[in-house]
CSV table of C-alpha atoms and ligand atoms in Angstrom, one decimal:
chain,number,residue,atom,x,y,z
A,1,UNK,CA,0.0,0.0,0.0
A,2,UNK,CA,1.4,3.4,-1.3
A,3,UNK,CA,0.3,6.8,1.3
A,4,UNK,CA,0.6,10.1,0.6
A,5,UNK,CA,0.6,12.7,3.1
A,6,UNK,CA,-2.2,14.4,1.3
A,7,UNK,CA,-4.4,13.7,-1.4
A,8,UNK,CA,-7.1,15.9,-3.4
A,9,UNK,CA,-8.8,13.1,-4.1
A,10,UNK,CA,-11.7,13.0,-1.6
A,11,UNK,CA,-12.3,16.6,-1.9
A,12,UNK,CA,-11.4,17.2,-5.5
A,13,UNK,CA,-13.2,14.3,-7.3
A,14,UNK,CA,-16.5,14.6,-6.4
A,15,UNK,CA,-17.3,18.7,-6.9
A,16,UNK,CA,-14.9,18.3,-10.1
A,17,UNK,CA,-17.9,19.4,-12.7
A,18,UNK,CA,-19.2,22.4,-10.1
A,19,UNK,CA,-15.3,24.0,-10.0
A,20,UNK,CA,-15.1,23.8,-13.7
A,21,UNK,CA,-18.6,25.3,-13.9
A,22,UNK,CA,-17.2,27.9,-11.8
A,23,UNK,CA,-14.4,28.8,-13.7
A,24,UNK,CA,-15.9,28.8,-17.0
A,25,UNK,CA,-18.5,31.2,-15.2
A,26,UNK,CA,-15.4,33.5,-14.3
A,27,UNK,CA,-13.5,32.9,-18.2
A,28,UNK,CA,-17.0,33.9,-19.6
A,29,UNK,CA,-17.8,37.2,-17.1
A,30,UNK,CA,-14.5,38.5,-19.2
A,31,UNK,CA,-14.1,40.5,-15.3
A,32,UNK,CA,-11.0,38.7,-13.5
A,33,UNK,CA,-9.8,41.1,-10.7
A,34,UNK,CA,-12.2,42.6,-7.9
A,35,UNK,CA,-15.3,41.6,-9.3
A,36,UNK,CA,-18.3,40.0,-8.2
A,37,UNK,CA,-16.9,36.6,-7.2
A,38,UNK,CA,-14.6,38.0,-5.1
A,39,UNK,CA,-17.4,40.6,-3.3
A,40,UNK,CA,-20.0,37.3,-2.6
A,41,UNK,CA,-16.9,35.3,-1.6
A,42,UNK,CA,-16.3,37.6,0.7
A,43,UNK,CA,-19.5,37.9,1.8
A,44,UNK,CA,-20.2,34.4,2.0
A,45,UNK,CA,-16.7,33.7,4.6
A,46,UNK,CA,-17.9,36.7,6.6
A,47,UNK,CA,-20.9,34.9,7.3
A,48,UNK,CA,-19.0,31.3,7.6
A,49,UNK,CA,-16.2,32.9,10.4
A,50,UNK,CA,-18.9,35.3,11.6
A,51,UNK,CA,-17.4,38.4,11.5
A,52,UNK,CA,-18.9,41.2,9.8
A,53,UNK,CA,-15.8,42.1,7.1
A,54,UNK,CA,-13.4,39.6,4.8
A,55,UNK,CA,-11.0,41.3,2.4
A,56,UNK,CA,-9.8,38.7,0.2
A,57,UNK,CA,-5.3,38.7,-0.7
A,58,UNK,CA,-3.0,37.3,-2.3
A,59,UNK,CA,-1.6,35.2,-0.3
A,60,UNK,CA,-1.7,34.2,3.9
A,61,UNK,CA,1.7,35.9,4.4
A,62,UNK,CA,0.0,39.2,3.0
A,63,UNK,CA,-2.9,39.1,4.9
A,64,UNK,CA,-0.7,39.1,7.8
A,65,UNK,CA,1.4,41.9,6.9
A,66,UNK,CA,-1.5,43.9,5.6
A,67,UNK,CA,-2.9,43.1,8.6
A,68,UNK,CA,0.0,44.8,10.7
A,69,UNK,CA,0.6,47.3,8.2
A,70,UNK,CA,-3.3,48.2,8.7
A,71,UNK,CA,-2.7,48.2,12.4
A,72,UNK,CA,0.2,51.2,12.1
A,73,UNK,CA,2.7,48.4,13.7
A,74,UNK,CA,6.2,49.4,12.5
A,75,UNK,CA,9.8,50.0,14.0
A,76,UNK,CA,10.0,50.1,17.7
A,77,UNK,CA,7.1,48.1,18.3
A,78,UNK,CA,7.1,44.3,19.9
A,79,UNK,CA,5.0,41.9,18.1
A,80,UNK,CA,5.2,38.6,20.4
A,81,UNK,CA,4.5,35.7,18.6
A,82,UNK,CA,5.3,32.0,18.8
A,83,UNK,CA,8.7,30.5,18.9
A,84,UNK,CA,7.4,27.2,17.3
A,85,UNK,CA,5.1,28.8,14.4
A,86,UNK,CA,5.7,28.4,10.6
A,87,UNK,CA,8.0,31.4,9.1
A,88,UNK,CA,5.7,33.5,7.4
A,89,UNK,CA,3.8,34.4,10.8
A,90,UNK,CA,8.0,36.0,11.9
A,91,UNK,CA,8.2,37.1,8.1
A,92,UNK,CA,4.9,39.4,8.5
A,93,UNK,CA,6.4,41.5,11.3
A,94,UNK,CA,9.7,41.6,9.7
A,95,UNK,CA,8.0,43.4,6.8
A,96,UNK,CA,6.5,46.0,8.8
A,97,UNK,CA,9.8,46.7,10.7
A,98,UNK,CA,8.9,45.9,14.2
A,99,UNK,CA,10.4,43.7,16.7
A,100,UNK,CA,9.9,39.6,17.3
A,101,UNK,CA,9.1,38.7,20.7
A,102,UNK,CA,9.3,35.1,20.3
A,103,UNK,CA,6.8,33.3,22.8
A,104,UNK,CA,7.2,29.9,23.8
A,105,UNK,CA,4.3,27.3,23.3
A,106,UNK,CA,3.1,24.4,26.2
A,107,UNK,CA,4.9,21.5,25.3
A,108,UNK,CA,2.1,19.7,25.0
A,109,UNK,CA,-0.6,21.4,23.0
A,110,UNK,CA,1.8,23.3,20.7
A,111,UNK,CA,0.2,26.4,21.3
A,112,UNK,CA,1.1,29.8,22.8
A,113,UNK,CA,1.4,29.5,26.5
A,114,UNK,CA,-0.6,32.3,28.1
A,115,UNK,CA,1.6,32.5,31.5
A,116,UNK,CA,5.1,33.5,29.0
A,117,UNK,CA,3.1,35.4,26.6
A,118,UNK,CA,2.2,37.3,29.9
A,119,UNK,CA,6.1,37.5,30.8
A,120,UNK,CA,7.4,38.3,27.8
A,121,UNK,CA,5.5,41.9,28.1
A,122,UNK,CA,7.3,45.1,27.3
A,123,UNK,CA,6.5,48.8,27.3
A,124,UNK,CA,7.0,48.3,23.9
A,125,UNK,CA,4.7,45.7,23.3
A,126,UNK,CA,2.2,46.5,20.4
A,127,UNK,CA,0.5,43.2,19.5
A,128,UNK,CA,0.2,39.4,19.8
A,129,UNK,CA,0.1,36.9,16.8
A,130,UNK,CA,-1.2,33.9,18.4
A,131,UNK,CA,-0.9,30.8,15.8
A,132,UNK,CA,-3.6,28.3,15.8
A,133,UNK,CA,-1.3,25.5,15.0
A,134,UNK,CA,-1.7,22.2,13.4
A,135,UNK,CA,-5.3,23.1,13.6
A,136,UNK,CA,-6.5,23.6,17.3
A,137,UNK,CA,-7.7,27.1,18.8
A,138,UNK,CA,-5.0,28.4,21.2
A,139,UNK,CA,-6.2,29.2,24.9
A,140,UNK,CA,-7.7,33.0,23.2
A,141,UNK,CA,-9.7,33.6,26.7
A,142,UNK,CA,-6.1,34.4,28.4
A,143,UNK,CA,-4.9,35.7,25.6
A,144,UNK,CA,-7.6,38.2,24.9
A,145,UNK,CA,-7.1,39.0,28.6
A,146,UNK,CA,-3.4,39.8,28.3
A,147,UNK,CA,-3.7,42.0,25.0
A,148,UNK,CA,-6.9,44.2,27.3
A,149,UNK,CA,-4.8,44.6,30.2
A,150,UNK,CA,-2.1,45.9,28.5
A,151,UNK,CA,-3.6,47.3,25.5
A,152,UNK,CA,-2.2,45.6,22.8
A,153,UNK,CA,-3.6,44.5,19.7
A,154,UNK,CA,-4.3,41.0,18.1
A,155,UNK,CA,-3.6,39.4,14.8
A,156,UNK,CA,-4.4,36.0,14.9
A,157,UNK,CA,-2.9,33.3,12.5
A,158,UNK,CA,-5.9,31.7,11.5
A,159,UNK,CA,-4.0,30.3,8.2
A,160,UNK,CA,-4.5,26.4,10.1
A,161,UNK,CA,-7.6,26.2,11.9
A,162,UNK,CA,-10.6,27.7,9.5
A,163,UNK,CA,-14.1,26.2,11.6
A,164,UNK,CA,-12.2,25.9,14.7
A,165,UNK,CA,-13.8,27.2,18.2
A,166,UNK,CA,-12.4,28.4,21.5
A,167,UNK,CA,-15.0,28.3,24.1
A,168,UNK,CA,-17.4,28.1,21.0
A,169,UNK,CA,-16.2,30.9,19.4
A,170,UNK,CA,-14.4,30.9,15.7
A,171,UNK,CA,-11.0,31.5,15.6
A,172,UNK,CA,-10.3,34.1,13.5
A,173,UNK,CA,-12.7,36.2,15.2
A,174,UNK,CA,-10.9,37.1,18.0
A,175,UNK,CA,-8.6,39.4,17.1
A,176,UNK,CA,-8.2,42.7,15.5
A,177,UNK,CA,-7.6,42.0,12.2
A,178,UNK,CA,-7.4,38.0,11.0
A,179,UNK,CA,-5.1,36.4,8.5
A,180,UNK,CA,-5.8,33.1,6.8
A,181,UNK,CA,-4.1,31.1,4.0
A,182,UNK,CA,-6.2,29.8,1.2
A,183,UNK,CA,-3.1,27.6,-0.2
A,184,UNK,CA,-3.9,24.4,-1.6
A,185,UNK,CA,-3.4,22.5,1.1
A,186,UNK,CA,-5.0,24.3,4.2
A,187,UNK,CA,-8.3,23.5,5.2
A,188,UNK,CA,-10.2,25.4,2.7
A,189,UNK,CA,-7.8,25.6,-0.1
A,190,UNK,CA,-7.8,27.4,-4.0
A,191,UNK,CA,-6.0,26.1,-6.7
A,192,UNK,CA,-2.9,28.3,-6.4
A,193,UNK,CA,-2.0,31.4,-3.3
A,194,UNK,CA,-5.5,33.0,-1.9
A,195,UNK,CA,-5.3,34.7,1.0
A,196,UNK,CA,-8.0,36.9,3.3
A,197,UNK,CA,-7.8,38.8,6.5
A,198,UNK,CA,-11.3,38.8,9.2
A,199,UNK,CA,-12.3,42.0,10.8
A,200,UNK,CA,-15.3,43.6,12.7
A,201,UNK,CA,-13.4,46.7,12.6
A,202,UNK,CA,-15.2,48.6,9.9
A,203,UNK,CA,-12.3,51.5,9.5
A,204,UNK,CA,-9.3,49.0,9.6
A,205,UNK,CA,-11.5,47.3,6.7
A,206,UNK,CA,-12.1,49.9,4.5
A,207,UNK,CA,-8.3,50.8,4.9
A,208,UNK,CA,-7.8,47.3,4.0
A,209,UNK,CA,-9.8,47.8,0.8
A,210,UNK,CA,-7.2,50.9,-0.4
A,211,UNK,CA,-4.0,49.2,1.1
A,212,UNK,CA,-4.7,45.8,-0.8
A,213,UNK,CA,-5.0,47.7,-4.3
A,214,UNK,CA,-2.5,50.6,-4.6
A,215,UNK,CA,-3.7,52.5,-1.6
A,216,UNK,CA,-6.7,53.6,-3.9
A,217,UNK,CA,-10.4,54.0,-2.9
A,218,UNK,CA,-11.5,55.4,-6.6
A,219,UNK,CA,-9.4,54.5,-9.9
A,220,UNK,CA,-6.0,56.1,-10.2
A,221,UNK,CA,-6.4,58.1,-7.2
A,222,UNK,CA,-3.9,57.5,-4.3
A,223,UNK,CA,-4.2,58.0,-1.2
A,224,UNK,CA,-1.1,55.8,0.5
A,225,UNK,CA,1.5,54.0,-0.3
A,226,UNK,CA,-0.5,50.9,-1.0
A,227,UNK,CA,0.4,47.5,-2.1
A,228,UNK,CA,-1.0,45.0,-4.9
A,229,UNK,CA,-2.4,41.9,-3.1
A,230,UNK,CA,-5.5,40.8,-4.4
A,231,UNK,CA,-7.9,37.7,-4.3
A,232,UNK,CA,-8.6,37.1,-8.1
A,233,UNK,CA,-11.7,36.6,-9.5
A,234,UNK,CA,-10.9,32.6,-10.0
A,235,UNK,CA,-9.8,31.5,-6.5
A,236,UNK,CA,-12.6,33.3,-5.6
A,237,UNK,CA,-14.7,31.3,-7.7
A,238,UNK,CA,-13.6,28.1,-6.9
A,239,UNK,CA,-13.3,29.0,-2.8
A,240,UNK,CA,-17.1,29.5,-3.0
A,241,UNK,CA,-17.9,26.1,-5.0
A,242,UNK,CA,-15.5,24.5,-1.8
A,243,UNK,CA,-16.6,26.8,1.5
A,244,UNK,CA,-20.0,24.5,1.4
A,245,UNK,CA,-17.7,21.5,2.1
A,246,UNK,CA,-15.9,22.6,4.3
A,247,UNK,CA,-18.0,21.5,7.8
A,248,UNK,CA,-17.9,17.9,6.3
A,249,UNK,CA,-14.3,17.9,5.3
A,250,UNK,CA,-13.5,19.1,8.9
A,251,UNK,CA,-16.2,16.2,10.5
A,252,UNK,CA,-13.8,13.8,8.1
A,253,UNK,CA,-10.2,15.2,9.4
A,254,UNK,CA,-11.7,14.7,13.2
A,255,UNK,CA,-12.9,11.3,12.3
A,256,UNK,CA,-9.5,10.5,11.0
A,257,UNK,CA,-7.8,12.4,13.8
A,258,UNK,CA,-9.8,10.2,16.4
A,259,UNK,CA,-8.9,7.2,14.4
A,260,UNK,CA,-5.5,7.7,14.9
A,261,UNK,CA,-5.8,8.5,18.9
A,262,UNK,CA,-8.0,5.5,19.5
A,263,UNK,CA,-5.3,3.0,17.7
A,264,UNK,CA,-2.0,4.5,18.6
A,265,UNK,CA,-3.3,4.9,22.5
A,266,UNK,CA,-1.2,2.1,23.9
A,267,UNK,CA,1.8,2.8,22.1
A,268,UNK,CA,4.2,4.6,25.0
A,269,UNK,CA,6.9,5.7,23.2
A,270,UNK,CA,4.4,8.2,21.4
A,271,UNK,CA,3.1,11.7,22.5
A,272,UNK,CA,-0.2,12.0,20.9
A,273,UNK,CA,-2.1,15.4,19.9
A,274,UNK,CA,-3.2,16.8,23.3
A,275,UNK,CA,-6.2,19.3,23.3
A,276,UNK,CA,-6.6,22.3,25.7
A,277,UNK,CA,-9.8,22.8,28.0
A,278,UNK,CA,-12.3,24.5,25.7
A,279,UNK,CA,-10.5,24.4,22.5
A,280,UNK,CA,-11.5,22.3,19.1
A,281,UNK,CA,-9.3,21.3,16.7
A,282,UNK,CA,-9.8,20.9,12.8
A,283,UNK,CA,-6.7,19.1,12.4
A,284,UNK,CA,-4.8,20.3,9.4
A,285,UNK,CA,-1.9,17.9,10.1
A,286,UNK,CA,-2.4,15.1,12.7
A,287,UNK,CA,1.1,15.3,14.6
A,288,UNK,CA,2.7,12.6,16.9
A,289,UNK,CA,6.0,13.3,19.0
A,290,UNK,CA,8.7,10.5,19.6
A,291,UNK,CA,12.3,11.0,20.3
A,292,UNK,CA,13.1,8.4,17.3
A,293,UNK,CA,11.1,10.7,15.3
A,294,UNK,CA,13.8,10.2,12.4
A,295,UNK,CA,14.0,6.9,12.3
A,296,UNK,CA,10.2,6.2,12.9
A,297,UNK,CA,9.7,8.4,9.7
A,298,UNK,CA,12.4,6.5,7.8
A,299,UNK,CA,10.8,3.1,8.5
A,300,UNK,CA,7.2,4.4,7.3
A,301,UNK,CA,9.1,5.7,4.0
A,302,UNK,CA,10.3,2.6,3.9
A,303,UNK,CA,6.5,0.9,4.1
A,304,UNK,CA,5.6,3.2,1.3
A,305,UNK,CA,3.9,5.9,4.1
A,306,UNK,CA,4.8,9.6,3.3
A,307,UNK,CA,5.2,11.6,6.1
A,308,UNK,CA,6.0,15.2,7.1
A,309,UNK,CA,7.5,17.6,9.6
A,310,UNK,CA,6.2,20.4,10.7
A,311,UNK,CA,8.7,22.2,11.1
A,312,UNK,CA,12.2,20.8,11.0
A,313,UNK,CA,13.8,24.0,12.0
A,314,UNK,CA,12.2,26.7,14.5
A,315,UNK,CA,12.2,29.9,12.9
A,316,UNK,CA,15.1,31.6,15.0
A,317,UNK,CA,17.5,28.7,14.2
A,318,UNK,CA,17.0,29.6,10.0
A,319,UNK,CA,19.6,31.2,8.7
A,320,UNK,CA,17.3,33.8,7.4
A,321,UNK,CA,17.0,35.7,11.1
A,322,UNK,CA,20.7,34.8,12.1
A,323,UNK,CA,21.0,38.6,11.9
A,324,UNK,CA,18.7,38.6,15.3
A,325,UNK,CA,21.2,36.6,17.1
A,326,UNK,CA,19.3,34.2,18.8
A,327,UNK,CA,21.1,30.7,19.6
A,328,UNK,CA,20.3,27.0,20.0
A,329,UNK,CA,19.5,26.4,23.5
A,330,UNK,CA,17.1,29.8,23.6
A,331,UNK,CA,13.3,28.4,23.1
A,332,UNK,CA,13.9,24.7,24.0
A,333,UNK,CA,10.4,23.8,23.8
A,334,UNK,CA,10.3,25.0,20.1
A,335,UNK,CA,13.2,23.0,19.6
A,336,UNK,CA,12.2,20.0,21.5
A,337,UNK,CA,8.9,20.0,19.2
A,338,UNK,CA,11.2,20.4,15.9
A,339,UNK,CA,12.9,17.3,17.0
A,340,UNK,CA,10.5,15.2,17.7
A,341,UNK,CA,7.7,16.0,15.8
A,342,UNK,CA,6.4,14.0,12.8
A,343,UNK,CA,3.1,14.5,11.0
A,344,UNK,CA,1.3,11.4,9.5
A,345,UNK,CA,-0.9,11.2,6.6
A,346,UNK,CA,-4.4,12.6,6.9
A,347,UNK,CA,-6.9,14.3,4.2
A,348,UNK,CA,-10.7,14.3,3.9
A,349,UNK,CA,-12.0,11.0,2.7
A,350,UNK,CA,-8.7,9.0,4.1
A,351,UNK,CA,-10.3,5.5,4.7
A,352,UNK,CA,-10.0,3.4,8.0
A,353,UNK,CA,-7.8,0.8,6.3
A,354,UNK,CA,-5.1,3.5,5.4
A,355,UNK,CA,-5.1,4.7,9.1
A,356,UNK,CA,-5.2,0.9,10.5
A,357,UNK,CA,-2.4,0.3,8.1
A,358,UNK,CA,-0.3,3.1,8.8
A,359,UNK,CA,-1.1,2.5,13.0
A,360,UNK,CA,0.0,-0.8,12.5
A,361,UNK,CA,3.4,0.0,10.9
A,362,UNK,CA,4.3,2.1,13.6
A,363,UNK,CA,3.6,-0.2,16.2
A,364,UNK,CA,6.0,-2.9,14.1
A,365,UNK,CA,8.3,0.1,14.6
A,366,UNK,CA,8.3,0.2,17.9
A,367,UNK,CA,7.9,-3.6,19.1
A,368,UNK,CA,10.7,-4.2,16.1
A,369,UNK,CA,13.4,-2.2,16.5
A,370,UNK,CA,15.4,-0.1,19.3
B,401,PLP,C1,0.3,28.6,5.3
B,401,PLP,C2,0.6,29.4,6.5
B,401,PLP,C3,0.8,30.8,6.4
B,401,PLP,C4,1.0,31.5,5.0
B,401,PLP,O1,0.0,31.3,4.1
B,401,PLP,P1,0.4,31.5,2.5
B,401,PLP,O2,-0.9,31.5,1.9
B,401,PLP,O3,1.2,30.3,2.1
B,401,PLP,O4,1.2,32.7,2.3
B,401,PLP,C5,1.0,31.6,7.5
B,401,PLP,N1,0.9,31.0,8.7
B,401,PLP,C6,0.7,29.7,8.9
B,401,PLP,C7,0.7,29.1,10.3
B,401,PLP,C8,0.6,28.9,7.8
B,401,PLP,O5,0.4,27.5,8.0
């Protein structure tokens, strides 16, 4: 048996005639930037994250620079953020000029620890970029408790965890302004970069609506120094055909997800998701910690399984922010998660026998070798 990590088929396959409807619909409209598509998209998400404003982007990594940008966050400012996120959520602030405050995660959860975020607080703190990571809401009560008290403004990370709830309520509606990432492979994906930030802040929307095309309100007039980072009339298109799904295709990845916890249960030498008190997860990578992780992911290669690791490197150990000067040693618990971490094969319409499969090579793995 041959696994992928991920596979379009289960989504793809069955709304392939409704997508192609959809594009012809946008090749026919002969309108292919900020047009309708894009306006009811919009529209349509807003509802979906309930929030009352969506601007679509380019990309995830612009939504969370226009999304700081928007905010007036620049040079002098702290931006904390996690220590154990992806890179783009460090490459956002480094566009707008301001400071990383790297933030370490719980060990367990792999989301921002409320207690250090509170520690980590300067006079020059300006905002908090909690990650929803791997999928699951991070702990936003405290959080949202730690940004009043102290004033500070909140960009969630939302690029993961599209449908997923903290005490019932949506992530990506928390914050300020919210970035997500319509790439392929997230949740909700287009065919090709989409991006779109989440706001109830009406002015910071309409701002976003000049600084995403040019910094213009009206045609060839200019009011800032805008940017071009637009959702195109296509991805639109096709994100509306999908955005139906995307409550089933969760209900699959959390049926897959328990699949996995219910089999690998027993097996000690692996750290299984955990979840926090009042947070869901919509698990856009299942992932398993073991201190073999290497040689684990070398004998499922081996058995034909593709896995992945997210992320082999934490973002202060990559040569591109060796100019901070941060050193191994620094955020252990990012570290400790880089090394051990492995993500294992999961996508909506995965069947039971793949999991089983998979479950039982790594307990071979484990009983097998040493
Ligand atoms: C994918 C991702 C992004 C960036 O999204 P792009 O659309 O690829 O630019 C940002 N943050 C996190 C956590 C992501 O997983």
């Amino acid at each position: 048996m041959k696994i992928p990590f991920l596979s379009f088929t289960g989504q793809h396959d069955p709304i392939r005639a409704e997508i192609l409807a959809a594009m012809a619909r946008v090749y026919d409209s002969h309108w292919y930037v900020l047009g309708e598509e894009v306006k009811q998209f919009e529209q349509e998400y807003a509802a979906f994250n309930s929030v009352a404003y969506v601007l679509g982007v380019a990309t995830g990594l612009d939504a969370l620079h226009l999304s700081l940008r928007a905010l007036g966050i620049g040079p002098g400012d702290e931006v904390l953020v996690p220590s154990n996120t992806y890179i783009a959520s460090w490459l956002a602030i480094s566009y707008v000029g301001a400071t990383i405050v790297p933030v370490e995660p719980r060990l367990l959860t792999a989301n921002m620890d409320p207690d250090k975020l509170r520690m980590a607080i300067t006079g020059r703190s300006r905002a908090i970029m909690p990650v929803h990571l791997y999928g699951q809401a991070c702990e936003m009560k405290a959080i949202m408790e730690v940004a009043h008290q102290y004033q500070l403004a909140v960009v969630e990370d939302n690029a993961q965890a599209q449908g997923a709830t903290y005490q019932d309520k949506l992530t990506g509606s928390f914050g300020h302004m919210n970035a997500t990432s319509f790439y392929p492979g997230k949740n909700l994906g287009a065919l090709g970069d989409a991006g779109a930030i989440t706001t109830n802040d009406r002015s910071l929307a309409q701002h976003l609506t000049k600084l995403r095309n040019y910094g213009s309100g009206q045609k060839y007039h200019n009011e800032l120094v805008g940017y071009n980072s637009r959702l195109d009339e296509l991805q639109a298109a096709v994100l509306r055909v999908k955005l139906p799904y995307l409550a089933c295709w969760t209900e699959q990845r959390q049926q897959v997800a328990a699949w996995y916890s219910k089999i690998l249960m027993d097996v000690a030498d692996l750290v299984l998701p955990q979840i926090a008190p009042g947070s869901t997860h919509v698990y856009h990578v299942y992932v398993v910690r073991s201190t073999r992780r290497d040689a684990l992911q070398q004998y499922l290669a081996e058995k034909g399984i593709e896995t992945l690791i997210h992320y082999p490197i934490p973002p202060h150990l990559q040569p591109a922010y060796q100019a901070l000067g941060f050193h191994e040693g620094q955020f252990p618990i990012a570290e400790e998660l880089a090394r051990t971490s492995l993500s294992l094969p999961l996508w909506p319409g995965m069947t039971f026998e793949q999991v089983t499969f998979i479950c039982a090579c790594i307990k071979q793995f484990f009983a097998t070798t040493h």
